[in-house]
Coordinates of C-alpha atoms in Angstrom, one line a residue:
X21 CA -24.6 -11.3 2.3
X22 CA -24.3 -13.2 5.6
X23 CA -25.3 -12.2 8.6
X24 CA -22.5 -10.8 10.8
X25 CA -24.1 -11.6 14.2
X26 CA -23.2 -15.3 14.5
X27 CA -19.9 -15.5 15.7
X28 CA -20.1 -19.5 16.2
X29 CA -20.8 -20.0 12.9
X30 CA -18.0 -18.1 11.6
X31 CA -16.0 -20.4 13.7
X32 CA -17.0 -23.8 12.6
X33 CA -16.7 -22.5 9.3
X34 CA -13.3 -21.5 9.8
X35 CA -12.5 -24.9 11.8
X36 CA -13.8 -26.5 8.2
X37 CA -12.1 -24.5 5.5
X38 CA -8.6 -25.5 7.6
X39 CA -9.3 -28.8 8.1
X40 CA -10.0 -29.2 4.3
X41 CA -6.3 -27.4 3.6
X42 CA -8.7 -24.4 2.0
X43 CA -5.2 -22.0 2.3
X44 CA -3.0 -19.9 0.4
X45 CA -0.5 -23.1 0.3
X46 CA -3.1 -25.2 -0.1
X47 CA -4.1 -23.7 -3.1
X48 CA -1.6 -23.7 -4.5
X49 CA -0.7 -27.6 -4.0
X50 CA -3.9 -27.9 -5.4
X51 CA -3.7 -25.4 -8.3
X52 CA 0.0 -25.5 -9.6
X53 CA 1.7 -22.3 -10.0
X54 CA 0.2 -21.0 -13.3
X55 CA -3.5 -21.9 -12.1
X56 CA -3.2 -20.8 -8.9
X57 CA -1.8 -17.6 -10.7
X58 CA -4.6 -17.1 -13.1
X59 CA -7.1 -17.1 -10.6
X60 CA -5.4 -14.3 -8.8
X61 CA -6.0 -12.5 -12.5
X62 CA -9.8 -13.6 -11.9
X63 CA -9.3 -16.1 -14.6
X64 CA -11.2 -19.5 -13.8
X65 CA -10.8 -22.0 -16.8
X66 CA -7.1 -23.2 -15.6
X67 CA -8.9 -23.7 -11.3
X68 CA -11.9 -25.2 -13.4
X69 CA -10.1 -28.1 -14.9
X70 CA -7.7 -28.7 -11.6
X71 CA -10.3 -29.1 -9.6
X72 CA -12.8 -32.0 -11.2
X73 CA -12.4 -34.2 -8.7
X74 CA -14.8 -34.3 -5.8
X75 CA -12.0 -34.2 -2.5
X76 CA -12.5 -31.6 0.1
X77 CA -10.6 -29.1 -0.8
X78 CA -11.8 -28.9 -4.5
X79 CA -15.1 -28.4 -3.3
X80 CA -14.6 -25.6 -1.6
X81 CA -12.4 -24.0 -4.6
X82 CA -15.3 -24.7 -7.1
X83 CA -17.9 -22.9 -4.5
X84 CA -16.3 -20.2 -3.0
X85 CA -14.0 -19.1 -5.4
X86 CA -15.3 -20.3 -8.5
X87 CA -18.9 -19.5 -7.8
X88 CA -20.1 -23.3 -9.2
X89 CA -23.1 -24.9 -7.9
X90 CA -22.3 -28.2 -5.8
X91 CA -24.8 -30.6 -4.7
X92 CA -25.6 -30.2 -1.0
X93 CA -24.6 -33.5 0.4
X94 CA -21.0 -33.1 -1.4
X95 CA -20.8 -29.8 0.7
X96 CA -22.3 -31.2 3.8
X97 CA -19.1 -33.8 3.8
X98 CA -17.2 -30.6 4.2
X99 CA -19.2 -27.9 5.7
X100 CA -21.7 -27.2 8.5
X101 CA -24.0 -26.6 5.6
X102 CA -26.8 -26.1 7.9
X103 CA -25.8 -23.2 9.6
X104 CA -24.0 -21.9 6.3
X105 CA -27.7 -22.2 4.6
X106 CA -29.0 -20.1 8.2
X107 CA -26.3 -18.0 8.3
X108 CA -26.7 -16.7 4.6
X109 CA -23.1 -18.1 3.6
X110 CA -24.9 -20.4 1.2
X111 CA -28.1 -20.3 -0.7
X112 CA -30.2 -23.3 -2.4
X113 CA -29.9 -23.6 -5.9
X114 CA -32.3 -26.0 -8.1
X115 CA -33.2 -29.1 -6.6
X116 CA -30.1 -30.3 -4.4
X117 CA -27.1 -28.1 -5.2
X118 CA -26.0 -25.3 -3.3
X119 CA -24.2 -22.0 -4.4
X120 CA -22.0 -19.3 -2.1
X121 CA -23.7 -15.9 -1.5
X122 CA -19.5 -14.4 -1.2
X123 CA -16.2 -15.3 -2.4
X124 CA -14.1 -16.2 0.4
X125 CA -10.2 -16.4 -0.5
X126 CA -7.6 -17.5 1.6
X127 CA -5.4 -14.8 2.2
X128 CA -1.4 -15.9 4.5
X129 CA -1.0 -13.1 7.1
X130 CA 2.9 -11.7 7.4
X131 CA 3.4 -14.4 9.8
X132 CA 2.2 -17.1 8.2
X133 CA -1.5 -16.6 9.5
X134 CA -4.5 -18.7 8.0
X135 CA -6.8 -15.8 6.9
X136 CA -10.0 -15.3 4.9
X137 CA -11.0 -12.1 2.9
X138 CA -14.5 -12.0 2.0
X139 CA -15.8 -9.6 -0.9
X140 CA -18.8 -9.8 -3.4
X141 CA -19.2 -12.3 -5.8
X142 CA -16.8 -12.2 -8.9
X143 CA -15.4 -9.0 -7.0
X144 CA -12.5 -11.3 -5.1
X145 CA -9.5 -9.4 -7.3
X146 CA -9.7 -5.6 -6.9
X147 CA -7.9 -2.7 -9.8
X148 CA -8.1 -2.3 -13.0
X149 CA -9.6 -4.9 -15.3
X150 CA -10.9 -7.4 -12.3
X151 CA -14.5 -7.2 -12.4
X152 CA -16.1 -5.1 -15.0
X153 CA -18.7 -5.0 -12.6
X154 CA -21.1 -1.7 -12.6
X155 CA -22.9 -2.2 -9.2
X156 CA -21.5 0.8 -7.0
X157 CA -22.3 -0.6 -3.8
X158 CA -19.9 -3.9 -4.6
X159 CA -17.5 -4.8 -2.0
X160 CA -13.8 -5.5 -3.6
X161 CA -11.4 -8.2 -2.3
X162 CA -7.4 -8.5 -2.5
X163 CA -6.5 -6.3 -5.2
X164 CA -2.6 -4.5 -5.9
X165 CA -3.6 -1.6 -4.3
X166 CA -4.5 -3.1 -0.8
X167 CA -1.2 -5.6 -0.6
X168 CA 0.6 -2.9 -1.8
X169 CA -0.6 -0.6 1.8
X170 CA -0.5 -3.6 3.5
X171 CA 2.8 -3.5 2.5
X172 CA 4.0 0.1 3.2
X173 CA 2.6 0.4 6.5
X174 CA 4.1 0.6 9.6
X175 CA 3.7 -2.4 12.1
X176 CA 4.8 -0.8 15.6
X177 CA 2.2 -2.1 18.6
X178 CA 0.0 1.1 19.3
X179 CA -2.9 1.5 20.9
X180 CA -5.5 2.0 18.3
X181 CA -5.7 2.3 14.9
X182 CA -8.1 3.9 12.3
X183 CA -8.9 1.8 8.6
X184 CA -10.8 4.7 6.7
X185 CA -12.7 3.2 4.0
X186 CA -12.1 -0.2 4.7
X187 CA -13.5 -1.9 2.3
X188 CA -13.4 -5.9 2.8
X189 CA -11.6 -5.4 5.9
X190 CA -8.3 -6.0 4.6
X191 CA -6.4 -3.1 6.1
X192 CA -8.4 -3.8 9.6
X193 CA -7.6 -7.4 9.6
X194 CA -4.1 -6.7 9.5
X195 CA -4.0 -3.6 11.9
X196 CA -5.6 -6.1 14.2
X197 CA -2.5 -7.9 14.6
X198 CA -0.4 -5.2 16.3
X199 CA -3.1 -2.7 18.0
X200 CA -5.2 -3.3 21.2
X201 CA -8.4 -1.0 19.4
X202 CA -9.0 -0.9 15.3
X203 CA -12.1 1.3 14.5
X204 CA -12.9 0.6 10.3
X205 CA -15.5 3.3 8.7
X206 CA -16.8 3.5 5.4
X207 CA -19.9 5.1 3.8
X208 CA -21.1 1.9 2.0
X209 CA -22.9 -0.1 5.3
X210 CA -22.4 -3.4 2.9
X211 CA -18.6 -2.7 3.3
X212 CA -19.0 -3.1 7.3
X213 CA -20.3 -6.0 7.2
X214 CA -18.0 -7.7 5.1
X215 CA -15.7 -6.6 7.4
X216 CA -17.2 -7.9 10.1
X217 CA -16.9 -11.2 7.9
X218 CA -13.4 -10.6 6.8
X219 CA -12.6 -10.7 10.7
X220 CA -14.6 -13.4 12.0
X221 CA -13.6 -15.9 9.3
X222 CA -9.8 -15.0 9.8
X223 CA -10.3 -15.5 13.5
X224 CA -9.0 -11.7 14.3
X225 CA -11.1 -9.8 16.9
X226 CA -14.0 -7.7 16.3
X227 CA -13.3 -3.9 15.2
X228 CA -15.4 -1.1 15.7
X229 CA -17.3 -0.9 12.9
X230 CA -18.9 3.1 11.8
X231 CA -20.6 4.1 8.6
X232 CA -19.6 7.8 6.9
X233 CA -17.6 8.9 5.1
X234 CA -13.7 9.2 5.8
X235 CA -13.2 10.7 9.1
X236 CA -17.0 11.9 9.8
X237 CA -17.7 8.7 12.2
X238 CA -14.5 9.9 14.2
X239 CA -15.4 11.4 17.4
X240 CA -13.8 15.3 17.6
X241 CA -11.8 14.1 20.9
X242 CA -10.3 10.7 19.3
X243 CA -7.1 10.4 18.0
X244 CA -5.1 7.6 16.5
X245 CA -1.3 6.2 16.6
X246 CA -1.9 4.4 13.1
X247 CA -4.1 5.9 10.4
X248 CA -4.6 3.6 7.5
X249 CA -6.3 4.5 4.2
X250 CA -6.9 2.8 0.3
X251 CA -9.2 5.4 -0.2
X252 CA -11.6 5.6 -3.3
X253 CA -9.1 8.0 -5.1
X254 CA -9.9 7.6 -8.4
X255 CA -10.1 11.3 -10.6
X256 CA -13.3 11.0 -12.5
X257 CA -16.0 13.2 -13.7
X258 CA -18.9 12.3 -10.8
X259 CA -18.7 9.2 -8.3
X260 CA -20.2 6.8 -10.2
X261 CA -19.0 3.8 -8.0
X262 CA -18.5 4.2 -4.6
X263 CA -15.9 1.9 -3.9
X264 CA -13.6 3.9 -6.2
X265 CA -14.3 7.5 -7.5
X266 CA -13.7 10.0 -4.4
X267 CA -17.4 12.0 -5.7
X268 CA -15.4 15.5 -4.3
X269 CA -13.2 17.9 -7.9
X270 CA -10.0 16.7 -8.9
X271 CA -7.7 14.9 -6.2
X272 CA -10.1 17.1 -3.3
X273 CA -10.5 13.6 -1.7
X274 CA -7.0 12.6 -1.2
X275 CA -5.7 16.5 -0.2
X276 CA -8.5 16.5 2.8
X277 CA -7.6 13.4 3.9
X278 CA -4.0 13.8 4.5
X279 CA -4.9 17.5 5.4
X280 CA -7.6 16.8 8.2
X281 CA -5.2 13.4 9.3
X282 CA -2.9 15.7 11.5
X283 CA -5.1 16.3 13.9
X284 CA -6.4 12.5 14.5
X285 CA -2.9 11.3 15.0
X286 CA -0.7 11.0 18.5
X287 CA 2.1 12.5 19.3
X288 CA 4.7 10.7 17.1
X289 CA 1.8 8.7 15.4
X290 CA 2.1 7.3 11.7
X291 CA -0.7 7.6 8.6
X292 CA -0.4 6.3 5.5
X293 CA -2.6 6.5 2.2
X294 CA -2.5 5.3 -1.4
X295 CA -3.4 8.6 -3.3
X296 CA -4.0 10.0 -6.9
X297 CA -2.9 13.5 -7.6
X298 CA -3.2 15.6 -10.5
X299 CA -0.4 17.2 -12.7
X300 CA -1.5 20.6 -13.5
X301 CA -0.1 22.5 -16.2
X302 CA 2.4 25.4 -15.0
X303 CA 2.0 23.8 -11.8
X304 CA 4.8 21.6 -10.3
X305 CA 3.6 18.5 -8.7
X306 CA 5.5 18.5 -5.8
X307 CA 4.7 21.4 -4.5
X308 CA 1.2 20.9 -5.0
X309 CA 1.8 17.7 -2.4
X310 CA 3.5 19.8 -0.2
X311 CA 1.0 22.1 0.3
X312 CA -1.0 19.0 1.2
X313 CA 0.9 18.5 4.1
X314 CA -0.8 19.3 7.4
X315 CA 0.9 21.5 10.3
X316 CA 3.0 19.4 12.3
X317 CA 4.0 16.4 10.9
X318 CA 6.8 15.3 8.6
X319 CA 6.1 13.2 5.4
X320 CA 7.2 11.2 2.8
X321 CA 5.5 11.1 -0.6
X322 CA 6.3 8.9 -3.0
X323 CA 5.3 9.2 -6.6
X324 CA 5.5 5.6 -8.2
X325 CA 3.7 5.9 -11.4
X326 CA 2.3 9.4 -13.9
X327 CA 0.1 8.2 -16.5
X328 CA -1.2 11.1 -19.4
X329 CA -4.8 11.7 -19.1
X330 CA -5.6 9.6 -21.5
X331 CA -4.4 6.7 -20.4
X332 CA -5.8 7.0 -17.1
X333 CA -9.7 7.4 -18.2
X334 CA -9.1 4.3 -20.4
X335 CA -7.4 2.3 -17.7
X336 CA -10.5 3.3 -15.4
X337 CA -12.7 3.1 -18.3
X338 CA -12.0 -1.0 -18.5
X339 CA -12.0 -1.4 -14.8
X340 CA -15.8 -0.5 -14.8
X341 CA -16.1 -3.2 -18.1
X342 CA -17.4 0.5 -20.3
X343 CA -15.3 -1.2 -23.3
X344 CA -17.7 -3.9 -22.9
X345 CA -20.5 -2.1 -23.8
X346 CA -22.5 0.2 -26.3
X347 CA -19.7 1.9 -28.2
X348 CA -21.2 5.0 -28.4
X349 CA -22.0 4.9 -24.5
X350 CA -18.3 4.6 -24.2
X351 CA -17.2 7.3 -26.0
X352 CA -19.2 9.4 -24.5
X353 CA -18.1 8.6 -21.0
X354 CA -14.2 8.7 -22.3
X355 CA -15.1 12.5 -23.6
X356 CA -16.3 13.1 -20.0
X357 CA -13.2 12.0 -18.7
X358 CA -11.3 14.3 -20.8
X359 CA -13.4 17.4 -21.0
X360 CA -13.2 17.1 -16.8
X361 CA -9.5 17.2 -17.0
X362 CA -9.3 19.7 -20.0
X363 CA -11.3 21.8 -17.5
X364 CA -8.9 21.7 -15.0
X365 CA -5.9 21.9 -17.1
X366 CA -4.7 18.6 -15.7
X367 CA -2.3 17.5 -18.2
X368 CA -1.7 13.7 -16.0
X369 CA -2.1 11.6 -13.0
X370 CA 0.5 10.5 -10.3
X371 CA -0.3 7.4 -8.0
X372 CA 2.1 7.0 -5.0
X373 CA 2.3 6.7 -1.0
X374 CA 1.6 9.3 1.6
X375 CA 2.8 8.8 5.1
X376 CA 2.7 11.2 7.4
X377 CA 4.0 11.1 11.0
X378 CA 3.3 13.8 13.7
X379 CA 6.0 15.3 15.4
X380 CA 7.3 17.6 17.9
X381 CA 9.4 19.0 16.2
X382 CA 9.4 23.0 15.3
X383 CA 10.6 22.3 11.8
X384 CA 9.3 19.0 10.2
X385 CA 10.8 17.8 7.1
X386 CA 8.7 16.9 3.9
X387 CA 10.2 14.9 1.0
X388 CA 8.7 14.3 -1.9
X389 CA 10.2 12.2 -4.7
X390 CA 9.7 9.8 -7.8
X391 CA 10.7 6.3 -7.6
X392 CA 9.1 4.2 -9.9
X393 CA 11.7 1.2 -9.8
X394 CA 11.1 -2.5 -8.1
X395 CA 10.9 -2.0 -4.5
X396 CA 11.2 -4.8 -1.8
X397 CA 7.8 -5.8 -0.2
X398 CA 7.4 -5.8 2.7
X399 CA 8.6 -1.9 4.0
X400 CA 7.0 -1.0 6.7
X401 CA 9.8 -1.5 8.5
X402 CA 11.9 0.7 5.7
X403 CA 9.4 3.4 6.2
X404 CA 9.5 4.1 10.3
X405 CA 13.5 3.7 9.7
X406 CA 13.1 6.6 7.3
X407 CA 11.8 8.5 10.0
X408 CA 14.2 7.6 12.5
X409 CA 16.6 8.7 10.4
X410 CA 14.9 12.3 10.1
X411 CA 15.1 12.4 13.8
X412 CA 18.7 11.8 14.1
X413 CA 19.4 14.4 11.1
X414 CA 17.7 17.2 13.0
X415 CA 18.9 16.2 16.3
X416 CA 23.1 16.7 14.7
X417 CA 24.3 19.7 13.1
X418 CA 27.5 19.7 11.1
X419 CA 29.9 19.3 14.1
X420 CA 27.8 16.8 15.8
X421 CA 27.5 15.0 12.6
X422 CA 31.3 14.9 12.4
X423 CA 31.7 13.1 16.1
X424 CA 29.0 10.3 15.1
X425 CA 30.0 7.0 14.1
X426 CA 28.5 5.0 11.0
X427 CA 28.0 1.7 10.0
X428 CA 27.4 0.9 5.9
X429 CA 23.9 0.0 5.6
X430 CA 23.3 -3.9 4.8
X431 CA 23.2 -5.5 1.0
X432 CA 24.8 -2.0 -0.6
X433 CA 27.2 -2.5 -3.2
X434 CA 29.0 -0.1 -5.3
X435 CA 29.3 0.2 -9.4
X436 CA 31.7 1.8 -10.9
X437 CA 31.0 3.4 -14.5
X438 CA 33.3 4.8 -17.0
X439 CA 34.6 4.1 -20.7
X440 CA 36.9 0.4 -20.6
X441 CA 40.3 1.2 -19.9
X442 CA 40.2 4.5 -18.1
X443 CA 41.9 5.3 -15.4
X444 CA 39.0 7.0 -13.1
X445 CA 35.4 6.1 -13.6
X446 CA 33.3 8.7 -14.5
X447 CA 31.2 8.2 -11.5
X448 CA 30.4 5.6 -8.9
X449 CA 26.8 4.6 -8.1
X450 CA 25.9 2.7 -4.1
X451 CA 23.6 0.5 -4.7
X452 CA 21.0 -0.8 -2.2
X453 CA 19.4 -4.4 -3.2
X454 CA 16.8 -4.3 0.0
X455 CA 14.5 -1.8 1.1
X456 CA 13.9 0.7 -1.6
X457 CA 16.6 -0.2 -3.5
X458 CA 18.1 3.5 -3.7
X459 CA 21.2 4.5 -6.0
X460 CA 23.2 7.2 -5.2
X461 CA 25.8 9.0 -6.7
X462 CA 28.6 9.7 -5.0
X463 CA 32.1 11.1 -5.4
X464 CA 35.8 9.6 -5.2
X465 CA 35.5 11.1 -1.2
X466 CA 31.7 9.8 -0.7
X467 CA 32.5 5.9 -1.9
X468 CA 35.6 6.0 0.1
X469 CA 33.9 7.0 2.9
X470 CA 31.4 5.1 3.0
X471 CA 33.5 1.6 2.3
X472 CA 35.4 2.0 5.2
X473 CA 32.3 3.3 7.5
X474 CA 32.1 -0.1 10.2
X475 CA 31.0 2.4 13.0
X476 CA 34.8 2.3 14.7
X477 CA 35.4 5.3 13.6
X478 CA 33.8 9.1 13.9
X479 CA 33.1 10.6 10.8
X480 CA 35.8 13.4 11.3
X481 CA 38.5 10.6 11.9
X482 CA 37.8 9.3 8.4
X483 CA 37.3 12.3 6.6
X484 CA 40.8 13.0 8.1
X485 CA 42.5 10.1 6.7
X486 CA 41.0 10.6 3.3
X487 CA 42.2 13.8 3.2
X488 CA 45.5 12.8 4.2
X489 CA 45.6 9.6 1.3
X490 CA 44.3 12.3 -1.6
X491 CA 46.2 15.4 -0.9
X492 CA 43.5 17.3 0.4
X493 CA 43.4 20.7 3.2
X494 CA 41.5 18.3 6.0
X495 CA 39.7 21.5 7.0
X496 CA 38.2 21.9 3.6
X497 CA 37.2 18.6 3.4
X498 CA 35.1 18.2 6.4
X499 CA 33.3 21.3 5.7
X500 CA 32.1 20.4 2.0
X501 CA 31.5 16.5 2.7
X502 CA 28.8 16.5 5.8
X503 CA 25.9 17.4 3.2
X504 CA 27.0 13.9 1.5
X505 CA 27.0 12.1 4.9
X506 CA 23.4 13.5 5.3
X507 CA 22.2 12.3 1.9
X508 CA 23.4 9.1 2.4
X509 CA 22.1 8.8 6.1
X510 CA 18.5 10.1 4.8
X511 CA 18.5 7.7 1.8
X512 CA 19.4 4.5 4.4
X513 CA 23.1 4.3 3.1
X514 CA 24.8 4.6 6.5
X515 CA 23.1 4.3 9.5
X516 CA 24.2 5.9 12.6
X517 CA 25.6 3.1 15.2
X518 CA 24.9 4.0 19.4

């Protein structure tokens, strides 16, 4: 592993993998689409044969990315290969050839940003399948998981912000970006200094950088306005790799995390998580995520994917390579997986996304819901909107609600399904084709209200007129339809205009 103390070099190797084209577009210039592609799959033949030629830019591909030897004075045409050789970047191999000590892959920031995420070798593509590697110490790169927080979170400036279990840095590099302080901890020390790497390399500014686990390198006093966590949160019997399986029963791991979150965050002060949680039989799920929930702050759990227990030990099963080995030493390790969660009467697993946000508020509100259709990348702006809307909900009763003005929510359409030829439909859907992507039933009164909602008119007013056009006692109507109004406020439908 390089050393982390040379800032310089860092620099001039940055200065060299740009000046070679060594990013994400370049790449894929290079690469084509299906290459470039497979190699995010960590497959290596298709990059192999695209890059036999001896320019800059292949060079660096066949050393960093695809771990090949290359004669030192090819790399010294690109590289301060010096310093790389001093610096531990690069290590001598045979007589004249060199060979990188890390992967480095060029990562594009949200804004088009030149980054670099350093990880172990062969260990550049994190999740299920990518390394088969059984070192538990081993530092993980871009993986689904990590884009996918990356994603999700929040990107409001604030003052400091807390990556717990960082990893490669990926989380920290990109918290950097929008907060004056980042402090990154993680119980494997090898971790921290990738991230140190990570950080350097992608010309972001130093973080502080603490070994523990989750929040033990946290000061009692500190708190955070961003909390940001891919934490190991695997269910398995034991913590067999650290960079992964959570060592604590069950889902213990990801419950005291959110749980013990509360009191590190600001007043109105986001945290997010990718989590695992069991299903446990006579035992609803959502209210075991509730209960999760700490004092004070609202939340919003999403449950994206179940899997039975089964398929969950063999999809973890393959991401360690166990199916690669002794058959019998497999077996044995998949009954482990399913006496564990026969002991707990676990019947499956939910993965999903936690964020919690603290508030003032006497009564917060927790939702938790399933949603495992497409979503639109990135939603970090979805999400703090989501809260916003929370705000407004508790801040109008009924009345008030009536007296607001609403404007229909961009890119929602509205379907209408019923057998051909009938007269009504048997119900109309809204539709929203950004963001989540919600639909909504609605009724005859909902639809119509919505489609005319342009934020000229208060809520009341309309409801008026539509009770007027269908026949309808206007008093009645605007005391059954304000519960719709909310749902469709809450869900992102209508938003409230002034």
């Amino acid at each position: 592993m390089p050393a982390s103390d040379r800032p310089d070099t860092a620099a001039r190797l940055r200065d060299a993998l740009l000046a070679a084209s060594f990013t994400a577009d370049g790449l894929l210039d290079l690469l084509g689409a299906a290459a470039y592609a497979a190699l995010a799959r960590s497959e290596t033949v298709p990059a192999l044969r695209a890059t036999r030629g001896d320019t800059p830019l292949e060079t660096l591909v066949r050393l960093f990315l695809l771990q090949q030897p290359v004669p030192r004075a090819r790399v010294a045409d690109v590289l301060p290969v010096a310093e790389a050789l001093e610096g531990g970047w690069l290590t001598p191999v045979g007589g004249d050839e060199v060979a990188a000590t890390v992967d480095v892959r060029p990562y594009g920031g949200p804004g088009g940003e030149d980054w670099f995420i350093v990880s172990d070798l062969g260990c550049a593509v994190g999740g299920a399948g990518g390394i088969g590697q059984h070192d538990e110490g081993v530092v993980l790169g871009v993986g689904g998981a990590s884009t996918t927080l990356a994603g999700i979170t929040v990107r409001t400036p604030v003052a400091a912000a807390l990556d717990l279990g960082t990893g490669s840095g990926i989380q920290a590099l990109h918290a950097a970006q929008h907060a004056t302080r980042v402090t990154a901890t993680d119980l494997n020390p090898r971790a921290l200094h990738t991230t140190a790497l990570t950080l350097a390399l992608s010309g972001a500014p130093a973080a502080d950088l603490r070994a523990g686990s989750l929040f033990e390198p946290v000061r009692d006093d500190e708190t955070f306005d961003l909390i940001v966590s891919n934490p190991p949160f695997v269910i398995s019997p034991g913590a067999r790799l650290t960079y992964r399986d959570g060592g604590m029963g069950g889902d213990d791991l990801c419950r005291s995390l959110v749980q013990q979150a509360g009191e590190r965050l600001t007043e109105g002060g986001f945290a997010q998580f990718l989590a695992n949680w069991q299903h446990v039989a006579g035992e609803d799920w959502q209210d075991r995520l509730r209960s999760w929930v700490p004092r004070g702050c609202d939340a919003w759990i999403v449950q994206r994917e179940v899997q039975d227990v089964t398929q969950y030990a063999e999809l973890w099963l393959r991401d360690a390579g166990d199916h690669h080995g002794d058959p019998a030493e497999y077996q044995a390790r998949y009954d482990a997986w399913l006496d564990e969660f026969e002991a707990r009467k676990v019947r499956a697993v939910g993965f999903g996304w936690i964020t919690l946000r603290r508030t003032g508020s006497a009564e917060p509100v927790v939702t938790v819901e399933e949603w495992p259709h497409p979503v639109e990348q990135p939603l970090g702006e979805t999400v703090r909107a989501h809260f916003d809307r929370l705000d407004y909900l508790r801040e109008h009763d009924d009345a008030a609600l009536l007296e607001s003005h609403f404007r229909l929510a961009g890119e929602v359409v509205q379907e209408q399904v019923g057998l051909p030829g009938a007269e009504d439909p048997e119900h109309v859907v809204l539709r929203q084709h950004r963001g989540m992507r919600r639909a909504t039933k609605v009724d005859t009164v909902g639809a119509g209200f919505a489609g005319v909602c342009d934020g000229t008119l208060s809520a009341g007013r309309i409801l008026d007129a539509i009770a007027q056009l269908v026949g309808e006692d206007p008093v009645l109507l605007r005391d059954r339809t304000p519960a719709q109004i909310r749902l469709l406020v809450e869900q992102g439908f209508l938003e409230p205009v002034g």
